[in-house]
PDB file of C-alpha atoms in Angstrom:
ATOM      1  CA  ASN A 483     203.728  76.881  19.605  1.00  0.00           C
ATOM      2  CA  ALA A 484     206.021  79.932  19.695  1.00  0.00           C
ATOM      3  CA  GLY A 485     204.338  81.579  22.704  1.00  0.00           C
ATOM      4  CA  VAL A 486     205.609  85.144  23.186  1.00  0.00           C
ATOM      5  CA  THR A 487     208.360  86.259  20.825  1.00  0.00           C
ATOM      6  CA  GLN A 488     210.492  89.328  21.510  1.00  0.00           C
ATOM      7  CA  THR A 489     212.970  90.964  19.181  1.00  0.00           C
ATOM      8  CA  PRO A 490     215.730  91.968  19.343  1.00  0.00           C
ATOM      9  CA  LYS A 491     217.407  90.008  22.157  1.00  0.00           C
ATOM     10  CA  PHE A 492     220.147  92.589  22.654  1.00  0.00           C
ATOM     11  CA  ARG A 493     220.557  96.204  21.627  1.00  0.00           C
ATOM     12  CA  ILE A 494     222.893  99.082  22.351  1.00  0.00           C
ATOM     13  CA  LEU A 495     221.512 102.583  21.844  1.00  0.00           C
ATOM     14  CA  LYS A 496     223.147 105.958  22.049  1.00  0.00           C
ATOM     15  CA  ILE A 497     221.595 108.641  24.222  1.00  0.00           C
ATOM     16  CA  GLY A 498     218.816 110.390  22.340  1.00  0.00           C
ATOM     17  CA  GLN A 499     218.204 107.595  19.844  1.00  0.00           C
ATOM     18  CA  SER A 500     214.840 105.904  19.497  1.00  0.00           C
ATOM     19  CA  MET A 501     213.856 102.307  18.895  1.00  0.00           C
ATOM     20  CA  THR A 502     210.948  99.899  18.971  1.00  0.00           C
ATOM     21  CA  LEU A 503     210.963  96.627  20.874  1.00  0.00           C
ATOM     22  CA  GLN A 504     208.796  94.096  19.140  1.00  0.00           C
ATOM     23  CA  CYS A 505     206.511  91.618  20.873  1.00  0.00           C
ATOM     24  CA  ALA A 506     204.199  89.058  19.288  1.00  0.00           C
ATOM     25  CA  GLN A 507     202.134  86.230  20.755  1.00  0.00           C
ATOM     26  CA  ASP A 508     200.315  83.420  18.983  1.00  0.00           C
ATOM     27  CA  MET A 509     198.096  82.200  21.826  1.00  0.00           C
ATOM     28  CA  ASN A 510     195.177  84.541  21.129  1.00  0.00           C
ATOM     29  CA  HIS A 511     195.640  86.177  24.525  1.00  0.00           C
ATOM     30  CA  ASN A 512     193.777  89.430  24.973  1.00  0.00           C
ATOM     31  CA  TYR A 513     196.021  90.795  27.696  1.00  0.00           C
ATOM     32  CA  MET A 514     199.574  91.879  27.022  1.00  0.00           C
ATOM     33  CA  TYR A 515     202.147  93.616  29.223  1.00  0.00           C
ATOM     34  CA  TRP A 516     205.545  95.255  29.127  1.00  0.00           C
ATOM     35  CA  TYR A 517     207.809  95.015  32.171  1.00  0.00           C
ATOM     36  CA  ARG A 518     211.338  96.170  32.834  1.00  0.00           C
ATOM     37  CA  GLN A 519     213.812  94.434  35.118  1.00  0.00           C
ATOM     38  CA  ASP A 520     216.631  96.468  36.578  1.00  0.00           C
ATOM     39  CA  PRO A 521     219.685  94.702  38.064  1.00  0.00           C
ATOM     40  CA  GLY A 522     218.930  93.057  41.405  1.00  0.00           C
ATOM     41  CA  MET A 523     215.312  94.107  41.246  1.00  0.00           C
ATOM     42  CA  GLY A 524     211.980  92.575  40.443  1.00  0.00           C
ATOM     43  CA  LEU A 525     209.952  93.471  37.394  1.00  0.00           C
ATOM     44  CA  LYS A 526     208.055  96.745  37.109  1.00  0.00           C
ATOM     45  CA  LEU A 527     205.080  97.281  34.813  1.00  0.00           C
ATOM     46  CA  ILE A 528     205.536  99.864  32.048  1.00  0.00           C
ATOM     47  CA  TYR A 529     202.333  99.532  29.993  1.00  0.00           C
ATOM     48  CA  TYR A 530     199.620  96.987  29.472  1.00  0.00           C
ATOM     49  CA  SER A 531     196.791  96.296  27.038  1.00  0.00           C
ATOM     50  CA  VAL A 532     193.474  94.501  27.504  1.00  0.00           C
ATOM     51  CA  GLY A 533     192.814  94.131  23.798  1.00  0.00           C
ATOM     52  CA  ALA A 534     193.392  95.595  20.359  1.00  0.00           C
ATOM     53  CA  GLY A 535     193.111  99.368  20.461  1.00  0.00           C
ATOM     54  CA  ILE A 536     193.207  99.593  24.277  1.00  0.00           C
ATOM     55  CA  THR A 537     196.335 100.435  26.263  1.00  0.00           C
ATOM     56  CA  ASP A 538     197.042 101.872  29.700  1.00  0.00           C
ATOM     57  CA  LYS A 539     199.985 103.025  31.790  1.00  0.00           C
ATOM     58  CA  GLY A 540     201.652 100.939  34.447  1.00  0.00           C
ATOM     59  CA  GLU A 541     204.011 102.027  37.225  1.00  0.00           C
ATOM     60  CA  VAL A 542     206.874 103.402  35.110  1.00  0.00           C
ATOM     61  CA  PRO A 543     205.525 104.647  31.748  1.00  0.00           C
ATOM     62  CA  ASN A 544     207.635 107.799  31.318  1.00  0.00           C
ATOM     63  CA  GLY A 545     209.825 107.699  28.233  1.00  0.00           C
ATOM     64  CA  TYR A 546     207.839 104.913  26.568  1.00  0.00           C
ATOM     65  CA  ASN A 547     204.891 104.523  24.256  1.00  0.00           C
ATOM     66  CA  VAL A 548     202.894 101.517  23.096  1.00  0.00           C
ATOM     67  CA  SER A 549     200.281 100.640  20.533  1.00  0.00           C
ATOM     68  CA  ARG A 550     198.050  97.607  20.032  1.00  0.00           C
ATOM     69  CA  SER A 551     196.643  97.490  16.546  1.00  0.00           C
ATOM     70  CA  THR A 552     196.203  93.695  16.530  1.00  0.00           C
ATOM     71  CA  THR A 553     195.639  91.013  19.153  1.00  0.00           C
ATOM     72  CA  GLU A 554     199.005  89.466  18.335  1.00  0.00           C
ATOM     73  CA  ASP A 555     201.376  92.446  18.460  1.00  0.00           C
ATOM     74  CA  PHE A 556     202.288  94.872  21.241  1.00  0.00           C
ATOM     75  CA  PRO A 557     205.364  96.950  20.356  1.00  0.00           C
ATOM     76  CA  LEU A 558     207.102  99.212  22.891  1.00  0.00           C
ATOM     77  CA  ARG A 559     208.589 102.454  21.617  1.00  0.00           C
ATOM     78  CA  LEU A 560     211.458 104.215  23.361  1.00  0.00           C
ATOM     79  CA  GLU A 561     211.804 107.862  22.418  1.00  0.00           C
ATOM     80  CA  LEU A 562     214.974 109.820  23.182  1.00  0.00           C
ATOM     81  CA  ALA A 563     216.764 106.999  24.990  1.00  0.00           C
ATOM     82  CA  ALA A 564     218.378 107.829  28.338  1.00  0.00           C
ATOM     83  CA  PRO A 565     220.871 105.838  30.453  1.00  0.00           C
ATOM     84  CA  SER A 566     218.093 105.269  33.005  1.00  0.00           C
ATOM     85  CA  GLN A 567     216.366 103.092  30.417  1.00  0.00           C
ATOM     86  CA  THR A 568     219.197 100.579  30.471  1.00  0.00           C
ATOM     87  CA  SER A 569     217.379  97.440  31.564  1.00  0.00           C
ATOM     88  CA  VAL A 570     216.025  94.080  30.500  1.00  0.00           C
ATOM     89  CA  TYR A 571     212.558  94.385  28.972  1.00  0.00           C
ATOM     90  CA  PHE A 572     210.010  91.612  29.119  1.00  0.00           C
ATOM     91  CA  CYS A 573     206.809  91.273  27.182  1.00  0.00           C
ATOM     92  CA  ALA A 574     204.121  88.984  28.565  1.00  0.00           C
ATOM     93  CA  SER A 575     200.617  87.896  27.748  1.00  0.00           C
ATOM     94  CA  SER A 576     197.787  86.255  29.645  1.00  0.00           C
ATOM     95  CA  LEU A 577     194.266  84.937  29.620  1.00  0.00           C
ATOM     96  CA  LEU A 578     191.782  86.034  32.273  1.00  0.00           C
ATOM     97  CA  GLY A 579     193.795  89.113  33.181  1.00  0.00           C
ATOM     98  CA  GLY A 580     196.638  87.060  34.606  1.00  0.00           C
ATOM     99  CA  THR A 581     194.887  85.036  37.308  1.00  0.00           C
ATOM    100  CA  SER A 582     196.572  81.933  35.925  1.00  0.00           C
ATOM    101  CA  GLY A 583     199.902  83.704  35.540  1.00  0.00           C
ATOM    102  CA  TYR A 584     201.585  85.205  32.529  1.00  0.00           C
ATOM    103  CA  THR A 585     203.490  83.751  29.594  1.00  0.00           C
ATOM    104  CA  PHE A 586     206.711  85.726  29.207  1.00  0.00           C
ATOM    105  CA  GLY A 587     208.972  86.351  26.264  1.00  0.00           C
ATOM    106  CA  SER A 588     212.703  85.775  26.621  1.00  0.00           C
ATOM    107  CA  GLY A 589     213.479  89.462  27.133  1.00  0.00           C
ATOM    108  CA  THR A 590     215.467  92.200  25.425  1.00  0.00           C
ATOM    109  CA  ARG A 591     218.637  93.471  27.066  1.00  0.00           C
ATOM    110  CA  LEU A 592     218.944  97.169  26.242  1.00  0.00           C
ATOM    111  CA  THR A 593     221.976  99.297  27.028  1.00  0.00           C
ATOM    112  CA  VAL A 594     221.903 103.069  26.543  1.00  0.00           C
ATOM    113  CA  VAL A 595     225.356 104.671  26.321  1.00  0.00           C
TER     114      VAL A 595
ATOM    115  CA  ALA B 566     199.742  99.491  47.462  1.00  0.00           C
ATOM    116  CA  GLN B 567     200.825  95.914  47.705  1.00  0.00           C
ATOM    117  CA  THR B 568     204.451  95.022  48.261  1.00  0.00           C
ATOM    118  CA  VAL B 569     206.307  91.735  48.027  1.00  0.00           C
ATOM    119  CA  THR B 570     209.512  91.091  49.961  1.00  0.00           C
ATOM    120  CA  GLN B 571     212.041  88.331  49.453  1.00  0.00           C
ATOM    121  CA  SER B 572     214.502  88.645  52.292  1.00  0.00           C
ATOM    122  CA  GLN B 573     217.048  86.140  50.968  1.00  0.00           C
ATOM    123  CA  PRO B 574     219.056  87.612  48.079  1.00  0.00           C
ATOM    124  CA  GLU B 575     220.957  84.324  47.686  1.00  0.00           C
ATOM    125  CA  MET B 576     220.532  80.732  48.787  1.00  0.00           C
ATOM    126  CA  SER B 577     222.493  77.583  48.113  1.00  0.00           C
ATOM    127  CA  VAL B 578     221.719  73.914  48.583  1.00  0.00           C
ATOM    128  CA  GLN B 579     223.373  70.596  47.927  1.00  0.00           C
ATOM    129  CA  GLU B 580     222.016  68.578  45.050  1.00  0.00           C
ATOM    130  CA  ALA B 581     219.220  66.201  46.163  1.00  0.00           C
ATOM    131  CA  GLU B 582     218.557  68.200  49.342  1.00  0.00           C
ATOM    132  CA  THR B 583     215.558  70.378  50.162  1.00  0.00           C
ATOM    133  CA  VAL B 584     215.553  74.168  50.192  1.00  0.00           C
ATOM    134  CA  THR B 585     212.925  76.717  51.179  1.00  0.00           C
ATOM    135  CA  LEU B 586     212.726  80.206  49.714  1.00  0.00           C
ATOM    136  CA  SER B 587     210.906  82.882  51.718  1.00  0.00           C
ATOM    137  CA  CYS B 588     208.394  85.455  50.552  1.00  0.00           C
ATOM    138  CA  THR B 589     206.227  87.860  52.522  1.00  0.00           C
ATOM    139  CA  TYR B 590     203.735  90.341  51.173  1.00  0.00           C
ATOM    140  CA  ASP B 591     201.737  93.253  52.406  1.00  0.00           C
ATOM    141  CA  THR B 592     198.129  93.748  51.392  1.00  0.00           C
ATOM    142  CA  SER B 593     194.822  94.814  52.857  1.00  0.00           C
ATOM    143  CA  GLU B 594     192.912  92.633  50.397  1.00  0.00           C
ATOM    144  CA  SER B 595     191.420  89.268  51.263  1.00  0.00           C
ATOM    145  CA  ASP B 596     191.329  87.757  47.803  1.00  0.00           C
ATOM    146  CA  TYR B 597     194.411  87.522  45.613  1.00  0.00           C
ATOM    147  CA  TYR B 598     196.768  85.199  43.776  1.00  0.00           C
ATOM    148  CA  LEU B 599     200.371  84.380  44.537  1.00  0.00           C
ATOM    149  CA  PHE B 600     202.971  82.998  42.159  1.00  0.00           C
ATOM    150  CA  TRP B 601     206.520  81.760  42.084  1.00  0.00           C
ATOM    151  CA  TYR B 602     208.465  82.324  38.867  1.00  0.00           C
ATOM    152  CA  LYS B 603     211.824  80.850  37.941  1.00  0.00           C
ATOM    153  CA  GLN B 604     214.320  82.790  35.833  1.00  0.00           C
ATOM    154  CA  PRO B 605     217.274  80.636  34.682  1.00  0.00           C
ATOM    155  CA  PRO B 606     220.340  82.163  33.006  1.00  0.00           C
ATOM    156  CA  SER B 607     218.447  82.106  29.711  1.00  0.00           C
ATOM    157  CA  ARG B 608     216.340  84.974  31.192  1.00  0.00           C
ATOM    158  CA  GLN B 609     213.076  83.207  30.386  1.00  0.00           C
ATOM    159  CA  MET B 610     210.487  83.703  33.144  1.00  0.00           C
ATOM    160  CA  ILE B 611     208.841  80.364  33.880  1.00  0.00           C
ATOM    161  CA  LEU B 612     205.785  79.924  36.084  1.00  0.00           C
ATOM    162  CA  VAL B 613     206.587  77.401  38.809  1.00  0.00           C
ATOM    163  CA  ILE B 614     203.502  77.374  40.999  1.00  0.00           C
ATOM    164  CA  ARG B 615     200.338  79.345  41.714  1.00  0.00           C
ATOM    165  CA  GLN B 616     198.215  79.742  44.831  1.00  0.00           C
ATOM    166  CA  GLU B 617     194.733  81.192  45.200  1.00  0.00           C
ATOM    167  CA  ALA B 618     194.325  82.982  48.524  1.00  0.00           C
ATOM    168  CA  TYR B 619     190.836  81.642  49.176  1.00  0.00           C
ATOM    169  CA  LYS B 620     192.108  78.081  48.987  1.00  0.00           C
ATOM    170  CA  GLN B 621     193.552  76.832  52.259  1.00  0.00           C
ATOM    171  CA  GLN B 622     195.258  73.852  50.671  1.00  0.00           C
ATOM    172  CA  ASN B 623     198.872  74.488  49.729  1.00  0.00           C
ATOM    173  CA  ALA B 624     199.644  74.164  46.022  1.00  0.00           C
ATOM    174  CA  THR B 625     202.078  71.492  44.843  1.00  0.00           C
ATOM    175  CA  GLU B 626     203.700  70.819  41.473  1.00  0.00           C
ATOM    176  CA  ASN B 627     205.900  67.734  41.482  1.00  0.00           C
ATOM    177  CA  ARG B 628     208.990  68.639  43.556  1.00  0.00           C
ATOM    178  CA  PHE B 629     207.750  72.166  44.210  1.00  0.00           C
ATOM    179  CA  SER B 630     205.334  73.023  46.992  1.00  0.00           C
ATOM    180  CA  VAL B 631     204.341  76.124  48.899  1.00  0.00           C
ATOM    181  CA  ASN B 632     203.632  76.919  52.519  1.00  0.00           C
ATOM    182  CA  PHE B 633     200.900  79.548  52.361  1.00  0.00           C
ATOM    183  CA  GLN B 634     200.218  81.255  55.677  1.00  0.00           C
ATOM    184  CA  LYS B 635     197.508  83.817  54.953  1.00  0.00           C
ATOM    185  CA  ALA B 636     197.345  85.368  58.411  1.00  0.00           C
ATOM    186  CA  ALA B 637     201.112  85.823  58.461  1.00  0.00           C
ATOM    187  CA  LYS B 638     201.129  86.960  54.811  1.00  0.00           C
ATOM    188  CA  SER B 639     203.822  84.451  54.036  1.00  0.00           C
ATOM    189  CA  PHE B 640     204.257  82.359  50.885  1.00  0.00           C
ATOM    190  CA  SER B 641     207.390  80.216  50.925  1.00  0.00           C
ATOM    191  CA  LEU B 642     208.512  77.842  48.174  1.00  0.00           C
ATOM    192  CA  LYS B 643     209.947  74.429  49.018  1.00  0.00           C
ATOM    193  CA  ILE B 644     212.017  72.610  46.439  1.00  0.00           C
ATOM    194  CA  SER B 645     212.563  68.940  47.247  1.00  0.00           C
ATOM    195  CA  ASP B 646     215.284  66.719  45.801  1.00  0.00           C
ATOM    196  CA  SER B 647     217.070  69.744  44.321  1.00  0.00           C
ATOM    197  CA  GLN B 648     218.491  69.278  40.842  1.00  0.00           C
ATOM    198  CA  LEU B 649     221.186  71.194  38.993  1.00  0.00           C
ATOM    199  CA  GLY B 650     218.518  72.495  36.628  1.00  0.00           C
ATOM    200  CA  ASP B 651     216.791  74.242  39.536  1.00  0.00           C
ATOM    201  CA  ALA B 652     219.590  76.802  39.695  1.00  0.00           C
ATOM    202  CA  ALA B 653     217.979  80.136  38.838  1.00  0.00           C
ATOM    203  CA  MET B 654     216.622  83.385  40.174  1.00  0.00           C
ATOM    204  CA  TYR B 655     213.243  82.850  41.810  1.00  0.00           C
ATOM    205  CA  PHE B 656     210.643  85.595  42.018  1.00  0.00           C
ATOM    206  CA  CYS B 657     207.585  85.714  44.209  1.00  0.00           C
ATOM    207  CA  ALA B 658     204.663  87.706  42.761  1.00  0.00           C
ATOM    208  CA  TYR B 659     201.270  88.967  43.903  1.00  0.00           C
ATOM    209  CA  ARG B 660     198.145  89.720  41.901  1.00  0.00           C
ATOM    210  CA  SER B 661     195.013  91.303  43.284  1.00  0.00           C
ATOM    211  CA  ALA B 662     191.718  89.537  42.625  1.00  0.00           C
ATOM    212  CA  LEU B 663     189.526  92.483  43.536  1.00  0.00           C
ATOM    213  CA  ARG B 664     188.821  93.631  40.024  1.00  0.00           C
ATOM    214  CA  GLN B 665     188.499  91.850  36.726  1.00  0.00           C
ATOM    215  CA  GLY B 666     190.556  92.816  33.744  1.00  0.00           C
ATOM    216  CA  ALA B 667     194.282  93.251  33.515  1.00  0.00           C
ATOM    217  CA  GLN B 668     195.894  93.415  36.896  1.00  0.00           C
ATOM    218  CA  LYS B 669     199.595  93.847  37.279  1.00  0.00           C
ATOM    219  CA  LEU B 670     201.807  91.323  38.955  1.00  0.00           C
ATOM    220  CA  VAL B 671     203.785  92.841  41.832  1.00  0.00           C
ATOM    221  CA  PHE B 672     207.179  91.166  42.063  1.00  0.00           C
ATOM    222  CA  GLY B 673     209.646  90.697  44.868  1.00  0.00           C
ATOM    223  CA  GLN B 674     213.336  91.412  44.383  1.00  0.00           C
ATOM    224  CA  GLY B 675     214.216  87.785  43.724  1.00  0.00           C
ATOM    225  CA  THR B 676     216.333  85.055  45.358  1.00  0.00           C
ATOM    226  CA  ARG B 677     219.266  83.581  43.494  1.00  0.00           C
ATOM    227  CA  LEU B 678     219.412  79.822  44.103  1.00  0.00           C
ATOM    228  CA  THR B 679     222.644  77.909  43.585  1.00  0.00           C
ATOM    229  CA  ILE B 680     222.737  74.115  43.510  1.00  0.00           C
ATOM    230  CA  ASN B 681     226.025  72.559  44.650  1.00  0.00           C
ATOM    231  CA  PRO B 682     226.845  69.188  43.046  1.00  0.00           C
TER     232      PRO B 682
END
C-alpha cells in the first residue's frame, strides 16, 4: 500500500550537474505524470506517460527527459541543472487518465546553486 | 487554454467555524472535471473532493462540500466545523473531459488556509 514513492526527498545540485528523480507506483496505474511546483504557484506539467514505452511533453519540458520502461517506474532526468529548475517536483499516477484525480508522491525539493 | 484562478492567497478561520475558498475557471468546454486538493506542510497532495461538470448536484465529502456554478464558472469549497488538521494549502484544479487518455490537471495558484484555535 505504498502508493507513489519519490526519491530523494531533498537534493542540492550545482549548476551544470545532472541527476535523476525516481518515481515508482504499486497501484498498476497506466498513467504517470511529473509536475513542478514553484513558490506561490500551482503545479505545472513537465512530462506524462500513458503506459510503458510511451511518453509525451507537458507544458514545461525543456531541460528534462523521461523514460518509462515499466508500468511501475517513471524517472525524471535533469540534464545540466540551472537555477530556474529550483522547485518542488511531484510525481503522480492515475487510472482512467485522471478523471478520478491523481495519486501524488510526497515530492522532491530540488535546489540548484 | 483553460485557466484556473484562486483569488484568495490566504484565508483564516476560527476552529469549529465554516470557511469558503473561492475558485473560478475559464473554459470553452462543456464537459470537464473539477477537483480540490489539500497540501499540508508535509507537501503531500491529497484529493479532497471531485465534481463532474455534467452533474448538477454539488459534491460532498463529510465536512467538505462544493458550490458548483457552471454558468458562472465558479467552484468554491466549503469546509464546515473547521479543525486544526485542515490547515494547509488548497488547490483547485481542472481537467478536460473532451478526449480520453492522459489529460493534464490545470491548477490554480493555491489558497493558504490557517485555522485559529
